[in-house]
Short mmCIF file of C-alpha atoms and ligand atoms in Angstrom, two decimals:
data_model
loop_
_atom_site.label_atom_id
_atom_site.label_comp_id
_atom_site.label_asym_id
_atom_site.label_seq_id
_atom_site.Cartn_x
_atom_site.Cartn_y
_atom_site.Cartn_z
CA UNK A 333 -15.33 3.49 -5.19
CA UNK A 334 -15.96 -0.60 -4.94
CA UNK A 335 -12.96 -2.63 -3.69
CA UNK A 336 -13.54 -4.78 -6.50
CA UNK A 337 -12.52 -2.13 -8.61
CA UNK A 338 -9.37 -0.91 -6.78
CA UNK A 339 -8.39 -4.74 -6.64
CA UNK A 340 -8.47 -4.63 -10.28
CA UNK A 341 -6.36 -1.35 -10.63
CA UNK A 342 -3.94 -2.82 -8.03
CA UNK A 343 -3.84 -5.96 -10.28
CA UNK A 344 -3.17 -4.04 -13.41
CA UNK A 345 -0.26 -2.08 -12.04
CA UNK A 346 1.14 -5.03 -10.63
CA UNK A 347 1.94 -5.65 -14.14
CA UNK A 348 4.35 -2.87 -14.42
CA UNK A 349 6.30 -3.74 -11.51
CA UNK A 350 10.38 -3.46 -12.15
CA UNK A 351 11.17 -6.62 -10.18
CA UNK A 352 13.93 -8.61 -11.90
CA UNK A 353 15.70 -9.33 -8.66
CA UNK A 354 12.94 -10.88 -6.26
CA UNK A 355 10.55 -11.63 -9.38
CA UNK A 356 7.86 -10.70 -6.70
CA UNK A 357 5.42 -8.22 -8.50
CA UNK A 358 3.41 -5.80 -6.22
CA UNK A 359 0.51 -3.63 -7.02
CA UNK A 360 -1.26 -1.11 -4.76
CA UNK A 361 -4.37 1.30 -5.17
CA UNK A 362 -5.16 4.00 -2.55
CA UNK A 363 -8.35 5.73 -2.42
CA UNK A 364 -8.07 9.14 -1.23
CA UNK A 365 -10.81 11.66 0.72
CA UNK A 366 -11.00 13.53 -2.48
CA UNK A 367 -12.30 10.13 -4.20
CA UNK A 368 -9.05 10.02 -6.27
CA UNK A 369 -7.25 6.59 -6.81
CA UNK A 370 -3.64 6.43 -6.90
CA UNK A 371 -1.76 3.31 -8.01
CA UNK A 372 2.01 2.20 -7.53
CA UNK A 373 4.07 -0.88 -8.08
CA UNK A 374 7.23 -1.76 -6.56
CA UNK A 375 10.40 -0.57 -8.71
CA UNK A 376 13.87 -2.46 -7.39
CA UNK A 377 17.21 -1.31 -8.15
CA UNK A 378 20.44 -3.20 -8.55
CA UNK A 379 21.38 -1.56 -5.44
CA UNK A 380 18.78 -3.48 -3.79
CA UNK A 381 18.26 -1.13 -0.62
CA UNK A 382 17.16 1.66 -3.11
CA UNK A 383 13.75 -0.77 -3.85
CA UNK A 384 10.70 1.24 -3.12
CA UNK A 385 7.55 -0.73 -2.61
CA UNK A 386 4.13 -0.24 -4.27
CA UNK A 387 2.51 1.08 -1.44
CA UNK A 388 5.06 4.00 -0.96
CA UNK A 389 4.93 4.74 -4.65
CA UNK A 390 1.04 5.07 -4.97
CA UNK A 391 1.28 7.43 -2.10
CA UNK A 392 4.16 9.55 -3.42
CA UNK A 393 1.91 10.18 -6.76
CA UNK A 394 -1.26 11.06 -4.47
CA UNK A 395 1.01 13.42 -2.64
CA UNK A 396 2.48 14.85 -5.79
CA UNK A 397 -1.02 15.45 -7.00
CA UNK A 398 -2.94 16.69 -3.90
CA UNK A 399 -0.84 17.81 -1.51
CA UNK A 400 -2.44 17.36 1.50
CA UNK A 401 -3.60 13.42 1.30
CA UNK A 402 -6.10 11.54 3.58
CA UNK A 403 -5.90 7.99 2.76
CA UNK A 404 -9.35 6.40 3.11
CA UNK A 405 -8.42 2.72 1.59
CA UNK A 406 -5.47 0.95 0.93
CA UNK A 407 -5.72 -2.36 -1.62
CA UNK A 408 -2.41 -4.56 -2.12
CA UNK A 409 -2.28 -7.14 -4.84
CA UNK A 410 0.25 -9.84 -5.27
CA UNK A 411 0.04 -12.37 -8.18
CA UNK A 412 0.51 -15.06 -5.41
CA UNK A 413 -1.28 -17.82 -3.96
CA UNK A 414 -1.58 -16.01 -0.66
CA UNK A 415 -1.91 -12.41 0.13
CA UNK A 416 0.76 -10.21 1.17
CA UNK A 417 0.53 -7.33 3.89
CA UNK A 418 2.42 -4.20 3.49
CA UNK A 419 6.13 -4.05 4.83
CA UNK A 420 7.15 -2.29 8.17
CA UNK A 421 8.35 0.76 6.27
CA UNK A 422 5.02 1.03 4.12
CA UNK A 423 3.09 0.89 7.05
CA UNK A 424 4.57 3.71 8.96
CA UNK A 425 4.08 5.72 5.76
CA UNK A 426 0.48 4.89 5.19
CA UNK A 427 0.01 5.99 8.66
CA UNK A 428 1.35 9.18 8.06
CA UNK A 429 -1.39 9.92 6.01
CA UNK A 430 -4.55 8.19 7.97
CA UNK A 431 -6.77 10.30 10.23
CA UNK A 432 -8.50 7.64 11.71
CA UNK A 433 -8.28 3.82 11.21
CA UNK A 434 -7.83 2.75 7.70
CA UNK A 435 -8.74 -0.62 6.13
CA UNK A 436 -6.06 -2.48 4.33
CA UNK A 437 -7.29 -5.23 2.04
CA UNK A 438 -4.66 -7.68 0.54
CA UNK A 439 -5.90 -9.34 -2.47
CA UNK A 440 -3.78 -12.54 -4.51
CA UNK A 441 -4.67 -15.09 -7.04
CA UNK A 442 -6.76 -17.60 -4.79
CA UNK A 443 -9.73 -16.73 -2.68
CA UNK A 444 -7.55 -15.72 0.04
CA UNK A 445 -8.21 -12.15 1.28
CA UNK A 446 -6.35 -10.38 4.32
CA UNK A 447 -8.60 -7.68 5.42
CA UNK A 448 -6.59 -5.82 8.19
CA UNK A 449 -6.21 -2.14 9.39
CA UNK A 450 -3.43 0.12 9.97
CA UNK A 451 -4.20 0.31 13.62
CA UNK A 452 -3.88 -3.50 13.62
CA UNK A 453 -0.66 -3.18 11.62
CA UNK A 454 0.96 -0.47 13.42
CA UNK A 455 -0.53 -0.41 17.12
CA UNK A 456 1.11 2.29 18.99
CA UNK A 457 2.51 3.91 16.17
CA UNK A 458 5.19 6.59 16.45
CA UNK A 459 3.42 10.07 15.27
CA UNK A 460 3.60 13.48 15.75
CA UNK A 461 2.14 13.75 19.19
CA UNK A 462 5.79 11.77 20.36
CA UNK A 463 7.62 15.13 19.59
CA UNK A 464 5.76 16.60 22.67
N1 LIG B 172 7.46 -5.15 -1.59
C1 LIG B 172 6.15 -4.24 -1.88
O1 LIG B 172 6.11 -3.61 -2.87
N2 LIG B 172 5.61 -3.96 -0.74
C2 LIG B 172 5.56 -4.52 0.29
O2 LIG B 172 4.83 -4.10 1.26
C3 LIG B 172 6.56 -5.62 0.75
C4 LIG B 172 7.68 -5.85 -0.50
C5 LIG B 172 8.09 -5.42 -2.71
C6 LIG B 172 9.71 -4.92 -2.34
C7 LIG B 172 10.40 -5.88 -3.18
O3 LIG B 172 10.50 -5.41 -4.59
C8 LIG B 172 9.59 -7.32 -3.22
O4 LIG B 172 8.46 -6.89 -2.92
C9 LIG B 172 10.23 -8.53 -2.65
O5 LIG B 172 10.24 -7.75 -1.12
#
């Protein structure tokens, strides 16, 4: 799937964000190896710490549908002037479902784009091998 199509899906779902506390809407679209796309938006809570991010909500939907998920692309959209990259918790959760380095593209309402990857954003990640 084209990145522009993933961006449009992330942009559309950002409008459904439940963000009455921060007013910061985030949308995410995740392409999995099976070719499916899952979207998520941030869902805030009056008990602030219960907030869940757009990226993790998209991944939760993918796991619920597919069981074993391999992420191929991650797109984040914010209706802002500057693109935003995934928070630390989301980086670790994205990493959980990446078999190799995966590109992460952050879009916003200006022409600025942040193109990174999970290895760049989470070097030396904690993973299953660390259990040995
Ligand atoms: N947020 C996301 O949805 N994804 C991120 O990676 C960073 C932060 C949300 C959480 C909260 O609802 C709002 O953005 C402000 O932090």
